mmCIF file of C-alpha atoms in Angstrom:
data_model
loop_
_atom_site.group_PDB
_atom_site.id
_atom_site.type_symbol
_atom_site.label_atom_id
_atom_site.label_comp_id
_atom_site.label_asym_id
_atom_site.label_seq_id
_atom_site.Cartn_x
_atom_site.Cartn_y
_atom_site.Cartn_z
ATOM 1 C CA UNK A 1 0.000 0.000 0.000
ATOM 2 C CA UNK A 2 1.442 3.325 -0.995
ATOM 3 C CA UNK A 3 1.750 6.214 1.517
ATOM 4 C CA UNK A 4 1.788 8.853 -1.218
ATOM 5 C CA UNK A 5 -1.024 11.348 -0.836
ATOM 6 C CA UNK A 6 -2.852 12.483 -3.881
ATOM 7 C CA UNK A 7 -3.873 16.133 -4.228
ATOM 8 C CA UNK A 8 -6.702 17.262 -6.371
ATOM 9 C CA UNK A 9 -5.720 19.117 -9.505
ATOM 10 C CA UNK A 10 -6.627 22.796 -9.297
ATOM 11 C CA UNK A 11 -9.742 23.676 -11.114
ATOM 12 C CA UNK A 12 -9.753 26.395 -13.779
ATOM 13 C CA UNK A 13 -11.650 28.556 -11.305
ATOM 14 C CA UNK A 14 -8.907 28.191 -8.683
ATOM 15 C CA UNK A 15 -6.170 28.955 -11.185
ATOM 16 C CA UNK A 16 -7.730 31.934 -12.914
ATOM 17 C CA UNK A 17 -10.182 33.051 -10.257
ATOM 18 C CA UNK A 18 -12.916 34.849 -12.068
ATOM 19 C CA UNK A 19 -12.662 36.760 -15.291
ATOM 20 C CA UNK A 20 -14.521 39.620 -13.666
ATOM 21 C CA UNK A 21 -11.991 40.058 -10.859
ATOM 22 C CA UNK A 22 -9.107 39.859 -13.312
ATOM 23 C CA UNK A 23 -10.676 42.493 -15.519
ATOM 24 C CA UNK A 24 -11.097 44.753 -12.485
ATOM 25 C CA UNK A 25 -7.454 44.330 -11.549
ATOM 26 C CA UNK A 26 -6.410 45.089 -15.124
ATOM 27 C CA UNK A 27 -8.510 48.266 -15.150
ATOM 28 C CA UNK A 28 -7.124 49.295 -11.733
ATOM 29 C CA UNK A 29 -3.541 49.097 -13.006
ATOM 30 C CA UNK A 30 -4.392 51.119 -16.114
ATOM 31 C CA UNK A 31 -6.128 53.806 -14.024
ATOM 32 C CA UNK A 32 -3.234 53.939 -11.543
ATOM 33 C CA UNK A 33 -0.749 54.254 -14.388
ATOM 34 C CA UNK A 34 -2.671 57.044 -16.126
ATOM 35 C CA UNK A 35 -3.036 59.001 -12.872
ATOM 36 C CA UNK A 36 0.654 58.681 -12.005
ATOM 37 C CA UNK A 37 1.730 59.697 -15.509
ATOM 38 C CA UNK A 38 -0.418 62.836 -15.262
ATOM 39 C CA UNK A 39 0.993 63.716 -11.819
ATOM 40 C CA UNK A 40 4.563 63.502 -13.176
ATOM 41 C CA UNK A 41 3.830 65.761 -16.135
ATOM 42 C CA UNK A 42 3.581 63.090 -18.818
ATOM 43 C CA UNK A 43 0.983 63.016 -21.594
ATOM 44 C CA UNK A 44 -0.116 59.629 -22.951
ATOM 45 C CA UNK A 45 0.393 59.664 -26.717
ATOM 46 C CA UNK A 46 -0.824 56.169 -27.627
ATOM 47 C CA UNK A 47 -3.823 54.036 -26.898
ATOM 48 C CA UNK A 48 -3.972 52.311 -23.512
ATOM 49 C CA UNK A 49 -4.759 48.787 -24.626
ATOM 50 C CA UNK A 50 -3.150 46.385 -22.160
ATOM 51 C CA UNK A 51 -0.974 46.420 -19.093
ATOM 52 C CA UNK A 52 1.828 44.594 -20.936
ATOM 53 C CA UNK A 53 1.651 46.712 -24.095
ATOM 54 C CA UNK A 54 4.054 49.594 -24.754
ATOM 55 C CA UNK A 55 2.713 53.107 -24.219
ATOM 56 C CA UNK A 56 4.335 56.285 -25.552
ATOM 57 C CA UNK A 57 4.584 59.241 -23.162
ATOM 58 C CA UNK A 58 5.781 62.785 -23.791
ATOM 59 C CA UNK A 59 6.562 65.698 -21.469
ATOM 60 C CA UNK A 60 5.729 69.369 -22.045
ATOM 61 C CA UNK A 61 9.179 69.917 -23.585
ATOM 62 C CA UNK A 62 8.562 67.216 -26.199
ATOM 63 C CA UNK A 63 10.805 64.488 -24.781
ATOM 64 C CA UNK A 64 9.313 61.017 -25.277
ATOM 65 C CA UNK A 65 9.688 57.626 -23.666
ATOM 66 C CA UNK A 66 8.068 54.196 -23.977
ATOM 67 C CA UNK A 67 6.970 52.120 -21.000
ATOM 68 C CA UNK A 68 4.496 49.420 -20.131
ATOM 69 C CA UNK A 69 1.900 50.235 -17.466
ATOM 70 C CA UNK A 70 2.956 47.300 -15.269
ATOM 71 C CA UNK A 71 6.710 47.849 -15.312
ATOM 72 C CA UNK A 72 6.163 51.601 -14.969
ATOM 73 C CA UNK A 73 4.466 50.923 -11.647
ATOM 74 C CA UNK A 74 7.273 48.660 -10.471
ATOM 75 C CA UNK A 75 10.297 47.392 -12.475
ATOM 76 C CA UNK A 76 9.974 43.815 -11.188
ATOM 77 C CA UNK A 77 6.230 43.518 -11.400
ATOM 78 C CA UNK A 78 6.311 42.676 -15.100
ATOM 79 C CA UNK A 79 8.214 39.453 -14.421
ATOM 80 C CA UNK A 80 5.469 38.294 -12.057
ATOM 81 C CA UNK A 81 2.679 38.631 -14.603
ATOM 82 C CA UNK A 82 1.062 35.570 -16.099
ATOM 83 C CA UNK A 83 -1.201 36.545 -19.013
ATOM 84 C CA UNK A 84 -4.626 34.996 -18.677
ATOM 85 C CA UNK A 85 -6.299 33.373 -21.647
ATOM 86 C CA UNK A 86 -9.123 35.896 -21.891
ATOM 87 C CA UNK A 87 -8.532 39.456 -22.946
ATOM 88 C CA UNK A 88 -6.248 41.642 -20.875
ATOM 89 C CA UNK A 89 -6.781 39.799 -17.614
ATOM 90 C CA UNK A 90 -3.673 38.749 -15.687
ATOM 91 C CA UNK A 91 -2.473 36.820 -12.683
ATOM 92 C CA UNK A 92 0.128 37.903 -10.108
ATOM 93 C CA UNK A 93 2.715 35.574 -8.646
ATOM 94 C CA UNK A 94 2.016 33.778 -5.387
ATOM 95 C CA UNK A 95 2.338 35.975 -2.315
ATOM 96 C CA UNK A 96 1.500 39.216 -4.116
ATOM 97 C CA UNK A 97 -1.951 40.265 -3.031
ATOM 98 C CA UNK A 98 -2.084 43.996 -3.675
ATOM 99 C CA UNK A 99 -0.609 46.524 -6.072
ATOM 100 C CA UNK A 100 -0.325 48.859 -3.111
ATOM 101 C CA UNK A 101 2.717 46.873 -1.971
ATOM 102 C CA UNK A 102 4.718 48.120 -4.970
ATOM 103 C CA UNK A 103 6.445 51.491 -5.094
ATOM 104 C CA UNK A 104 5.736 53.620 -8.136
ATOM 105 C CA UNK A 105 8.693 53.360 -10.532
ATOM 106 C CA UNK A 106 7.546 55.813 -13.198
ATOM 107 C CA UNK A 107 9.671 58.989 -12.860
ATOM 108 C CA UNK A 108 9.327 62.502 -14.206
ATOM 109 C CA UNK A 109 11.246 63.404 -17.361
ATOM 110 C CA UNK A 110 14.882 63.098 -16.278
ATOM 111 C CA UNK A 111 16.082 65.616 -18.868
ATOM 112 C CA UNK A 112 13.636 68.265 -17.664
ATOM 113 C CA UNK A 113 14.367 67.440 -14.004
ATOM 114 C CA UNK A 114 18.072 67.907 -14.678
ATOM 115 C CA UNK A 115 17.466 71.278 -16.308
ATOM 116 C CA UNK A 116 15.376 72.425 -13.356
ATOM 117 C CA UNK A 117 18.114 71.291 -10.964
ATOM 118 C CA UNK A 118 20.763 73.167 -12.954
ATOM 119 C CA UNK A 119 18.734 76.394 -12.828
ATOM 120 C CA UNK A 120 18.162 76.097 -9.085
ATOM 121 C CA UNK A 121 21.805 75.170 -8.454
ATOM 122 C CA UNK A 122 23.071 78.156 -10.450
ATOM 123 C CA UNK A 123 20.725 80.526 -8.641
ATOM 124 C CA UNK A 124 21.934 79.359 -5.209
ATOM 125 C CA UNK A 125 25.668 79.255 -5.987
ATOM 126 C CA UNK A 126 26.338 82.660 -4.391
ATOM 127 C CA UNK A 127 24.768 81.456 -1.128
ATOM 128 C CA UNK A 128 26.796 78.246 -1.335
ATOM 129 C CA UNK A 129 30.012 80.260 -1.770
ATOM 130 C CA UNK A 130 29.191 82.236 1.386
ATOM 131 C CA UNK A 131 28.384 79.055 3.344
ATOM 132 C CA UNK A 132 31.690 77.445 2.380
ATOM 133 C CA UNK A 133 33.822 80.629 2.772
ATOM 134 C CA UNK A 134 34.690 80.965 -0.908
ATOM 135 C CA UNK A 135 35.582 84.391 -2.282
ATOM 136 C CA UNK A 136 34.511 84.763 -5.923
ATOM 137 C CA UNK A 137 37.295 86.347 -7.972
ATOM 138 C CA UNK A 138 36.195 86.179 -11.622
ATOM 139 C CA UNK A 139 34.219 84.283 -14.245
ATOM 140 C CA UNK A 140 35.930 81.243 -15.749
ATOM 141 C CA UNK A 141 35.435 78.612 -18.432
ATOM 142 C CA UNK A 142 34.941 74.922 -17.766
ATOM 143 C CA UNK A 143 35.720 71.985 -20.097
ATOM 144 C CA UNK A 144 32.131 70.709 -19.980
ATOM 145 C CA UNK A 145 30.580 74.045 -20.907
ATOM 146 C CA UNK A 146 28.903 74.746 -17.561
ATOM 147 C CA UNK A 147 29.386 78.181 -15.915
ATOM 148 C CA UNK A 148 32.406 78.355 -13.627
ATOM 149 C CA UNK A 149 34.085 80.796 -11.256
ATOM 150 C CA UNK A 150 37.615 81.488 -10.110
ATOM 151 C CA UNK A 151 37.470 81.414 -6.304
ATOM 152 C CA UNK A 152 39.751 81.625 -3.282
ATOM 153 C CA UNK A 153 39.205 79.688 -0.062
ATOM 154 C CA UNK A 154 39.943 81.035 3.421
ATOM 155 C CA UNK A 155 43.438 79.560 3.360
ATOM 156 C CA UNK A 156 44.372 81.319 0.130
ATOM 157 C CA UNK A 157 44.022 78.445 -2.349
ATOM 158 C CA UNK A 158 42.740 79.626 -5.719
ATOM 159 C CA UNK A 159 40.904 77.242 -8.026
ATOM 160 C CA UNK A 160 38.112 76.972 -10.575
ATOM 161 C CA UNK A 161 34.754 75.602 -9.495
ATOM 162 C CA UNK A 162 31.545 74.862 -11.411
ATOM 163 C CA UNK A 163 29.166 77.690 -10.477
ATOM 164 C CA UNK A 164 26.384 75.414 -9.229
ATOM 165 C CA UNK A 165 25.437 74.526 -5.679
ATOM 166 C CA UNK A 166 25.944 70.750 -5.209
ATOM 167 C CA UNK A 167 23.780 70.868 -2.071
ATOM 168 C CA UNK A 168 20.672 71.765 -4.079
ATOM 169 C CA UNK A 169 18.092 69.007 -3.431
ATOM 170 C CA UNK A 170 16.679 66.964 -6.283
ATOM 171 C CA UNK A 171 19.826 66.279 -8.262
ATOM 172 C CA UNK A 172 19.255 63.538 -10.839
ATOM 173 C CA UNK A 173 21.371 60.483 -9.896
ATOM 174 C CA UNK A 174 24.254 59.852 -12.247
ATOM 175 C CA UNK A 175 24.310 63.362 -13.686
ATOM 176 C CA UNK A 176 27.878 64.580 -14.060
ATOM 177 C CA UNK A 177 28.602 68.281 -13.944
ATOM 178 C CA UNK A 178 32.302 68.168 -13.093
ATOM 179 C CA UNK A 179 31.587 69.242 -9.505
ATOM 180 C CA UNK A 180 34.527 69.027 -7.097
ATOM 181 C CA UNK A 181 32.431 67.320 -4.425
ATOM 182 C CA UNK A 182 30.015 64.490 -3.870
ATOM 183 C CA UNK A 183 26.317 64.795 -4.646
ATOM 184 C CA UNK A 184 25.499 65.717 -1.046
ATOM 185 C CA UNK A 185 27.958 68.626 -1.029
ATOM 186 C CA UNK A 186 29.199 67.703 2.446
ATOM 187 C CA UNK A 187 32.936 67.946 1.806
ATOM 188 C CA UNK A 188 35.132 71.038 1.608
ATOM 189 C CA UNK A 189 34.933 72.380 -1.979
ATOM 190 C CA UNK A 190 38.679 73.169 -1.925
ATOM 191 C CA UNK A 191 40.614 70.059 -2.964
ATOM 192 C CA UNK A 192 43.830 71.366 -1.379
ATOM 193 C CA UNK A 193 42.123 71.958 1.967
ATOM 194 C CA UNK A 194 40.688 68.440 1.814
ATOM 195 C CA UNK A 195 44.210 67.112 1.242
ATOM 196 C CA UNK A 196 45.529 69.103 4.205
ATOM 197 C CA UNK A 197 42.715 67.974 6.510
ATOM 198 C CA UNK A 198 43.390 64.311 5.685
ATOM 199 C CA UNK A 199 47.160 64.514 6.327
ATOM 200 C CA UNK A 200 47.926 64.204 10.082
ATOM 201 C CA UNK A 201 51.266 66.067 9.939
ATOM 202 C CA UNK A 202 49.726 69.034 8.141
ATOM 203 C CA UNK A 203 46.828 69.162 10.586
ATOM 204 C CA UNK A 204 49.273 69.078 13.519
ATOM 205 C CA UNK A 205 51.468 71.809 12.019
ATOM 206 C CA UNK A 206 48.487 74.101 11.517
ATOM 207 C CA UNK A 207 47.229 73.375 15.056
ATOM 208 C CA UNK A 208 50.607 74.232 16.617
ATOM 209 C CA UNK A 209 50.823 77.447 14.619
ATOM 210 C CA UNK A 210 47.403 78.476 15.901
ATOM 211 C CA UNK A 211 48.233 77.603 19.528
ATOM 212 C CA UNK A 212 51.557 79.487 19.405
ATOM 213 C CA UNK A 213 50.054 82.502 17.597
ATOM 214 C CA UNK A 214 52.414 81.939 14.668
ATOM 215 C CA UNK A 215 51.222 83.367 11.367
ATOM 216 C CA UNK A 216 51.798 81.156 8.313
ATOM 217 C CA UNK A 217 52.698 83.693 5.641
ATOM 218 C CA UNK A 218 52.632 81.336 2.650
ATOM 219 C CA UNK A 219 49.637 79.541 1.187
ATOM 220 C CA UNK A 220 49.818 76.072 2.704
ATOM 221 C CA UNK A 221 49.715 73.251 0.133
ATOM 222 C CA UNK A 222 48.907 69.589 0.708
ATOM 223 C CA UNK A 223 52.588 68.586 0.464
ATOM 224 C CA UNK A 224 54.502 67.641 3.614
ATOM 225 C CA UNK A 225 57.808 68.652 1.981
ATOM 226 C CA UNK A 226 56.732 72.293 1.727
ATOM 227 C CA UNK A 227 58.831 75.010 3.413
ATOM 228 C CA UNK A 228 56.767 77.825 4.923
ATOM 229 C CA UNK A 229 57.573 81.356 5.995
ATOM 230 C CA UNK A 230 56.389 82.160 9.511
ATOM 231 C CA UNK A 231 56.015 85.184 11.755
ATOM 232 C CA UNK A 232 55.845 84.403 15.473
ATOM 233 C CA UNK A 233 54.118 86.395 18.187
ATOM 234 C CA UNK A 234 57.365 88.279 18.861
ATOM 235 C CA UNK A 235 57.576 89.387 15.232
ATOM 236 C CA UNK A 236 60.436 87.059 14.262
ATOM 237 C CA UNK A 237 60.499 86.082 10.582
ATOM 238 C CA UNK A 238 61.660 82.557 9.853
ATOM 239 C CA UNK A 239 61.278 79.717 7.347
ATOM 240 C CA UNK A 240 60.813 76.098 8.309
ATOM 241 C CA UNK A 241 60.013 72.793 6.650
ATOM 242 C CA UNK A 242 56.928 71.072 8.025
ATOM 243 C CA UNK A 243 58.804 67.977 9.202
ATOM 244 C CA UNK A 244 61.507 70.103 10.836
ATOM 245 C CA UNK A 245 58.993 72.366 12.555
ATOM 246 C CA UNK A 246 57.125 69.427 14.055
ATOM 247 C CA UNK A 247 60.342 68.277 15.779
ATOM 248 C CA UNK A 248 60.639 71.571 17.667
ATOM 249 C CA UNK A 249 58.785 72.612 20.752
ATOM 250 C CA UNK A 250 58.255 76.010 19.130
ATOM 251 C CA UNK A 251 57.875 76.551 15.399
ATOM 252 C CA UNK A 252 59.896 79.774 15.532
ATOM 253 C CA UNK A 253 63.624 78.936 15.455
ATOM 254 C CA UNK A 254 64.652 82.127 17.283
ATOM 255 C CA UNK A 255 62.109 81.582 20.042
ATOM 256 C CA UNK A 256 63.212 77.941 20.339
ATOM 257 C CA UNK A 257 66.754 79.056 21.283
ATOM 258 C CA UNK A 258 65.587 81.785 23.672
ATOM 259 C CA UNK A 259 65.607 81.118 27.383
ATOM 260 C CA UNK A 260 62.142 82.590 27.909
ATOM 261 C CA UNK A 261 59.180 82.031 25.624
ATOM 262 C CA UNK A 262 57.567 85.396 24.770
ATOM 263 C CA UNK A 263 54.018 85.831 26.001
ATOM 264 C CA UNK A 264 51.592 88.016 24.037
ATOM 265 C CA UNK A 265 51.212 91.370 25.826
ATOM 266 C CA UNK A 266 50.078 93.473 22.848
ATOM 267 C CA UNK A 267 46.717 93.857 21.173
ATOM 268 C CA UNK A 268 46.461 95.583 17.802
ATOM 269 C CA UNK A 269 44.117 96.302 14.905
ATOM 270 C CA UNK A 270 45.585 97.035 11.456
ATOM 271 C CA UNK A 271 43.994 97.697 8.061
ATOM 272 C CA UNK A 272 44.784 98.705 4.485
ATOM 273 C CA UNK A 273 41.324 99.988 3.580
ATOM 274 C CA UNK A 274 40.253 96.641 2.070
ATOM 275 C CA UNK A 275 40.895 94.234 4.972
ATOM 276 C CA UNK A 276 41.112 94.621 8.737
ATOM 277 C CA UNK A 277 43.018 92.294 11.075
ATOM 278 C CA UNK A 278 42.837 92.225 14.860
ATOM 279 C CA UNK A 279 45.669 90.314 16.527
ATOM 280 C CA UNK A 280 48.136 89.949 19.373
ATOM 281 C CA UNK A 281 51.905 90.131 19.711
ATOM 282 C CA UNK A 282 54.659 90.554 22.330
ATOM 283 C CA UNK A 283 57.210 93.234 23.180
ATOM 284 C CA UNK A 284 56.229 96.490 21.505
ATOM 285 C CA UNK A 285 54.472 94.657 18.665
ATOM 286 C CA UNK A 286 56.378 96.516 15.964
ATOM 287 C CA UNK A 287 58.004 93.407 14.488
ATOM 288 C CA UNK A 288 54.668 91.789 13.796
ATOM 289 C CA UNK A 289 53.175 95.033 12.491
ATOM 290 C CA UNK A 290 56.102 95.398 10.081
ATOM 291 C CA UNK A 291 55.370 91.900 8.800
ATOM 292 C CA UNK A 292 51.713 92.784 8.198
ATOM 293 C CA UNK A 293 52.812 95.899 6.330
ATOM 294 C CA UNK A 294 55.309 94.085 4.099
ATOM 295 C CA UNK A 295 53.309 90.903 3.476
ATOM 296 C CA UNK A 296 49.749 92.190 3.070
ATOM 297 C CA UNK A 297 50.046 95.975 2.906
ATOM 298 C CA UNK A 298 48.259 96.408 6.257
ATOM 299 C CA UNK A 299 50.049 99.610 7.171
ATOM 300 C CA UNK A 300 47.294 101.565 8.979
ATOM 301 C CA UNK A 301 47.458 100.914 12.729
ATOM 302 C CA UNK A 302 44.071 101.663 14.320
ATOM 303 C CA UNK A 303 44.749 100.214 17.752
ATOM 304 C CA UNK A 304 48.017 99.361 19.508
ATOM 305 C CA UNK A 305 47.726 98.486 23.197
ATOM 306 C CA UNK A 306 50.986 97.345 24.831
ATOM 307 C CA UNK A 307 52.236 96.149 28.242
ATOM 308 C CA UNK A 308 49.096 94.130 28.946
ATOM 309 C CA UNK A 309 49.072 91.637 31.839
ATOM 310 C CA UNK A 310 49.814 88.040 30.826
ATOM 311 C CA UNK A 311 46.709 86.385 29.415
ATOM 312 C CA UNK A 312 44.794 89.596 28.685
ATOM 313 C CA UNK A 313 45.792 89.818 25.019
ATOM 314 C CA UNK A 314 44.578 86.260 24.394
ATOM 315 C CA UNK A 315 41.317 86.978 26.230
ATOM 316 C CA UNK A 316 40.431 90.086 24.221
ATOM 317 C CA UNK A 317 41.440 88.416 20.948
ATOM 318 C CA UNK A 318 39.213 85.422 21.687
ATOM 319 C CA UNK A 319 36.331 87.689 22.685
ATOM 320 C CA UNK A 320 36.489 89.797 19.513
ATOM 321 C CA UNK A 321 36.795 86.811 17.152
ATOM 322 C CA UNK A 322 34.015 84.858 18.892
ATOM 323 C CA UNK A 323 31.674 87.869 18.733
ATOM 324 C CA UNK A 324 32.366 88.408 15.035
ATOM 325 C CA UNK A 325 31.661 84.775 14.231
ATOM 326 C CA UNK A 326 28.550 84.818 16.408
ATOM 327 C CA UNK A 327 27.257 87.829 14.466
ATOM 328 C CA UNK A 328 27.774 86.085 11.137
ATOM 329 C CA UNK A 329 30.824 88.138 10.131
ATOM 330 C CA UNK A 330 33.083 85.733 8.270
ATOM 331 C CA UNK A 331 36.784 86.225 7.560
ATOM 332 C CA UNK A 332 37.850 86.765 3.966
ATOM 333 C CA UNK A 333 41.225 85.075 4.531
ATOM 334 C CA UNK A 334 42.544 82.791 7.260
ATOM 335 C CA UNK A 335 40.664 83.176 10.535
ATOM 336 C CA UNK A 336 41.515 86.798 11.451
ATOM 337 C CA UNK A 337 41.379 88.815 8.198
ATOM 338 C CA UNK A 338 37.991 90.486 7.713
ATOM 339 C CA UNK A 339 36.489 92.826 5.158
ATOM 340 C CA UNK A 340 37.309 96.432 6.061
ATOM 341 C CA UNK A 341 33.576 97.186 6.040
ATOM 342 C CA UNK A 342 33.534 95.646 9.551
ATOM 343 C CA UNK A 343 36.371 97.741 11.003
ATOM 344 C CA UNK A 344 34.055 99.840 13.164
ATOM 345 C CA UNK A 345 32.567 96.694 14.664
ATOM 346 C CA UNK A 346 36.021 95.242 15.366
ATOM 347 C CA UNK A 347 37.088 98.445 17.155
ATOM 348 C CA UNK A 348 33.808 98.665 19.036
ATOM 349 C CA UNK A 349 34.157 95.123 20.383
ATOM 350 C CA UNK A 350 37.785 95.623 21.460
ATOM 351 C CA UNK A 351 37.162 99.024 23.032
ATOM 352 C CA UNK A 352 34.126 97.668 24.847
ATOM 353 C CA UNK A 353 36.124 94.770 26.289
ATOM 354 C CA UNK A 354 38.887 97.073 27.541
ATOM 355 C CA UNK A 355 36.381 99.565 28.978
ATOM 356 C CA UNK A 356 34.671 96.785 30.922
ATOM 357 C CA UNK A 357 37.775 94.887 32.079
ATOM 358 C CA UNK A 358 40.754 97.311 31.992
ATOM 359 C CA UNK A 359 39.293 100.819 31.993
ATOM 360 C CA UNK A 360 42.671 102.428 32.743
ATOM 361 C CA UNK A 361 44.613 100.774 29.890
ATOM 362 C CA UNK A 362 45.819 103.414 27.431
ATOM 363 C CA UNK A 363 46.099 102.835 23.709
ATOM 364 C CA UNK A 364 47.781 104.681 20.916
ATOM 365 C CA UNK A 365 46.357 105.310 17.482
ATOM 366 C CA UNK A 366 48.767 105.780 14.575
ATOM 367 C CA UNK A 367 47.696 108.295 11.958
#
């Protein structure tokens, strides 16, 4: 006696269900397709005959495409369709009970979407340049024909950038514009700054210079072998290779051989009519002021306060810079060079700090 169980063969009704239900499902897909096409700006240019038949669509700009209603609703749904013997009725694979489970795959016209993105990205490029501290220098040409600009980053690197904001939402995937960043626009637009930030020795050198109030007078590249000119807080001018400087306690060679490390006791504000720089120094401050005059033409001394108690110069410098940043005033170069339009605000902040904390401290103003 055999233990094999026999199962009844499915009836035609079980396999096909009813022709009426299948026709309803077919009509539902066609209606869903037509509605979605209209919402995305497409016009149906051919007769809607069956869910597996090709349909021609066109956008308002005249671009055309051909799709099938089923695969337009979901790319994989077409492979699950089993045509039924009668008319346009169909069956779905086992386990699929509702079209609502499928995401809509029909997209708007990609060419038109790309054009809209380009227009929005061009319009918001100026705001993007402000957000990423880029100074626009001049118009430029790009190999791919898109508008471009010559720009300078805060650290003095000059380069050409496509004049479109990569952070603009809605960018068509796979579209290449020659942008210097990823599609999300999260990285620094300056390739040299990205190279510096990803090189530990360069990051450490820049950090030490900032902590020791050493000005880096040259534009810093992304090469470790670079030799840089420096001006320390005492006004000493020196040149040092990055590897050599990192082996010293102090970046300034003259300060490294001195018995006492100079502490900043001077606060100053200098300008040339285009930029203004607040800063600190030691001694009488003249060495550092001479460097500003020779390197950047900042020869107008608006404030020079000397013989400050230890720590005061750093405190007022930090206060002024923090207030400027908090008020949305961004530097035009480095972290302490601002547009001269803000000189009154720089002086007001410094004078206010001294009036509140050291009311008897005199200052001299060079004319």
